[in-house]
């Protein structure tokens, strides 16, 4: 028996990691199985043996990417935090996860370009989202019961809004930086963005003023920046 057959899990993980980087960098159409195999220290035969052909490999990478973020989200311990603090932690995590894992955003872009064709075949990804949605629902319900929140928002809509606030900013940071004349990926700008998102979402949930949650000196920093014509 060859070495790669004696350690199938190790080889599979190396292939999936190499494939994630390849798909994130080149998209589905531009990705090359030869490059994935070379990066994983494998060959095509080994790759097909452990994962399958290109479409199967791409779906496995997508499922792995979603599993990774869902696992980390479950570790946030939101159920033991005061509702406003739980939402703040969720926003903070989502923002920093996207910053740490740019390949995740690239994979989402790629899959959306093909109308989620591959994701529709996955029952695994759909089952991952149920407990996560329920976790957010519980936080919102606790917030309404405690009087912290004034509205019981749909947990799916809430998460989509949080993810959108993070995703759009990061995926369009290059063009937005040019348009508004500021480097949106500087540490100070990233911190200001996180503060803004937390204040925006908590203001909507609690019915309080946005200013009640702001921490950064956003007005001063904005005034110092070049404004668009």
CSV table of C-alpha atoms in Angstrom, one decimal, residues 16-133:
chain,number,residue,atom,x,y,z
A,16,UNK,CA,-8.7,20.7,0.1
A,17,UNK,CA,-6.4,23.4,1.5
A,18,UNK,CA,-4.6,23.7,-1.8
A,19,UNK,CA,-7.9,23.7,-3.7
A,20,UNK,CA,-9.3,26.4,-1.5
A,21,UNK,CA,-6.4,28.7,-2.3
A,22,UNK,CA,-6.6,27.9,-6.0
A,23,UNK,CA,-10.4,28.5,-6.3
A,24,UNK,CA,-10.1,31.7,-4.3
A,25,UNK,CA,-7.4,33.0,-6.5
A,26,UNK,CA,-8.6,31.9,-9.9
A,27,UNK,CA,-12.3,31.2,-9.5
A,28,UNK,CA,-13.9,28.0,-10.7
A,29,UNK,CA,-13.3,28.4,-14.4
A,30,UNK,CA,-9.7,29.5,-13.9
A,31,UNK,CA,-8.7,26.9,-11.3
A,32,UNK,CA,-6.4,24.1,-12.5
A,33,UNK,CA,-6.4,20.6,-11.1
A,34,UNK,CA,-2.8,20.2,-12.0
A,35,UNK,CA,-1.8,23.2,-9.8
A,36,UNK,CA,-4.0,22.0,-6.9
A,37,UNK,CA,-2.3,18.5,-7.0
A,38,UNK,CA,1.2,20.0,-7.2
A,39,UNK,CA,0.5,22.3,-4.2
A,40,UNK,CA,-0.8,19.4,-2.2
A,41,UNK,CA,2.1,17.2,-3.1
A,42,UNK,CA,-0.2,14.9,-4.9
A,43,UNK,CA,-1.0,13.9,-8.5
A,44,UNK,CA,-4.3,13.8,-10.4
A,45,UNK,CA,-4.9,10.1,-9.6
A,46,UNK,CA,-4.5,10.8,-5.8
A,47,UNK,CA,-6.7,13.9,-6.0
A,48,UNK,CA,-9.5,12.0,-7.8
A,49,UNK,CA,-9.1,9.1,-5.4
A,50,UNK,CA,-9.5,11.2,-2.2
A,51,UNK,CA,-12.0,13.9,-3.3
A,52,UNK,CA,-13.2,13.5,-6.9
A,53,UNK,CA,-13.1,15.6,-10.1
A,54,UNK,CA,-13.1,19.4,-10.2
A,55,UNK,CA,-16.8,20.0,-9.4
A,56,UNK,CA,-16.7,17.6,-6.5
A,57,UNK,CA,-13.5,19.1,-5.3
A,58,UNK,CA,-15.0,22.6,-5.5
A,59,UNK,CA,-18.2,21.6,-3.6
A,60,UNK,CA,-16.0,19.9,-0.9
A,61,UNK,CA,-14.1,23.2,-0.5
A,62,UNK,CA,-17.4,25.2,-0.2
A,63,UNK,CA,-18.7,22.8,2.4
A,64,UNK,CA,-15.5,23.0,4.3
A,65,UNK,CA,-15.5,26.8,4.2
A,66,UNK,CA,-19.0,27.0,5.6
A,67,UNK,CA,-18.3,24.3,8.2
A,68,UNK,CA,-15.3,26.3,9.5
A,69,UNK,CA,-17.2,29.5,10.0
A,70,UNK,CA,-20.2,27.7,11.6
A,71,UNK,CA,-18.0,25.8,14.0
A,72,UNK,CA,-16.3,29.0,15.1
A,73,UNK,CA,-19.7,30.8,15.5
A,74,UNK,CA,-20.9,28.1,17.8
A,75,UNK,CA,-18.0,28.8,20.0
A,76,UNK,CA,-19.0,32.4,20.6
A,77,UNK,CA,-21.1,31.4,23.7
A,78,UNK,CA,-23.8,34.0,22.7
A,79,UNK,CA,-26.4,32.3,24.9
A,80,UNK,CA,-24.6,33.2,28.1
A,81,UNK,CA,-24.1,36.9,27.2
A,82,UNK,CA,-26.5,39.8,27.7
A,83,UNK,CA,-28.4,40.2,24.4
A,84,UNK,CA,-26.7,43.5,23.3
A,85,UNK,CA,-23.3,42.1,24.2
A,86,UNK,CA,-24.1,38.9,22.3
A,87,UNK,CA,-25.0,40.9,19.1
A,88,UNK,CA,-21.9,43.0,19.5
A,89,UNK,CA,-19.8,39.8,19.7
A,90,UNK,CA,-21.5,38.3,16.7
A,91,UNK,CA,-20.7,41.5,14.6
A,92,UNK,CA,-17.2,41.6,15.9
A,93,UNK,CA,-16.6,38.0,15.0
A,94,UNK,CA,-18.2,38.2,11.6
A,95,UNK,CA,-16.1,41.3,10.7
A,96,UNK,CA,-12.8,39.8,11.9
A,97,UNK,CA,-13.5,36.4,10.4
A,98,UNK,CA,-14.0,38.0,7.0
A,99,UNK,CA,-10.8,40.0,7.5
A,100,UNK,CA,-8.8,36.8,8.5
A,101,UNK,CA,-10.3,34.7,5.7
A,102,UNK,CA,-10.4,36.6,2.5
A,103,UNK,CA,-10.6,33.4,0.5
A,104,UNK,CA,-14.0,32.8,2.1
A,105,UNK,CA,-15.3,36.0,0.5
A,106,UNK,CA,-13.7,35.0,-2.8
A,107,UNK,CA,-15.4,31.6,-2.8
A,108,UNK,CA,-18.8,33.2,-2.1
A,109,UNK,CA,-18.3,35.6,-5.0
A,110,UNK,CA,-17.4,32.7,-7.3
A,111,UNK,CA,-20.4,30.6,-6.3
A,112,UNK,CA,-22.8,33.5,-6.6
A,113,UNK,CA,-21.6,34.1,-10.2
A,114,UNK,CA,-22.9,30.6,-11.1
A,115,UNK,CA,-26.2,31.0,-9.2
A,116,UNK,CA,-25.2,28.8,-6.3
A,117,UNK,CA,-25.3,25.9,-8.7
A,118,UNK,CA,-22.9,23.7,-6.6
A,119,UNK,CA,-24.3,24.8,-3.2
A,120,UNK,CA,-27.8,23.7,-4.2
A,121,UNK,CA,-26.5,20.1,-4.3
A,122,UNK,CA,-25.3,20.2,-0.7
A,123,UNK,CA,-27.5,19.0,2.1
A,124,UNK,CA,-24.6,19.4,4.5
A,125,UNK,CA,-24.5,23.2,4.3
A,126,UNK,CA,-28.2,23.6,4.7
A,127,UNK,CA,-28.2,21.5,7.9
A,128,UNK,CA,-25.3,23.6,9.4
A,129,UNK,CA,-27.4,26.8,9.3
A,130,UNK,CA,-30.4,25.6,11.3
A,131,UNK,CA,-28.7,25.6,14.8
A,132,UNK,CA,-26.9,28.9,13.9
A,133,UNK,CA,-30.2,30.6,13.1
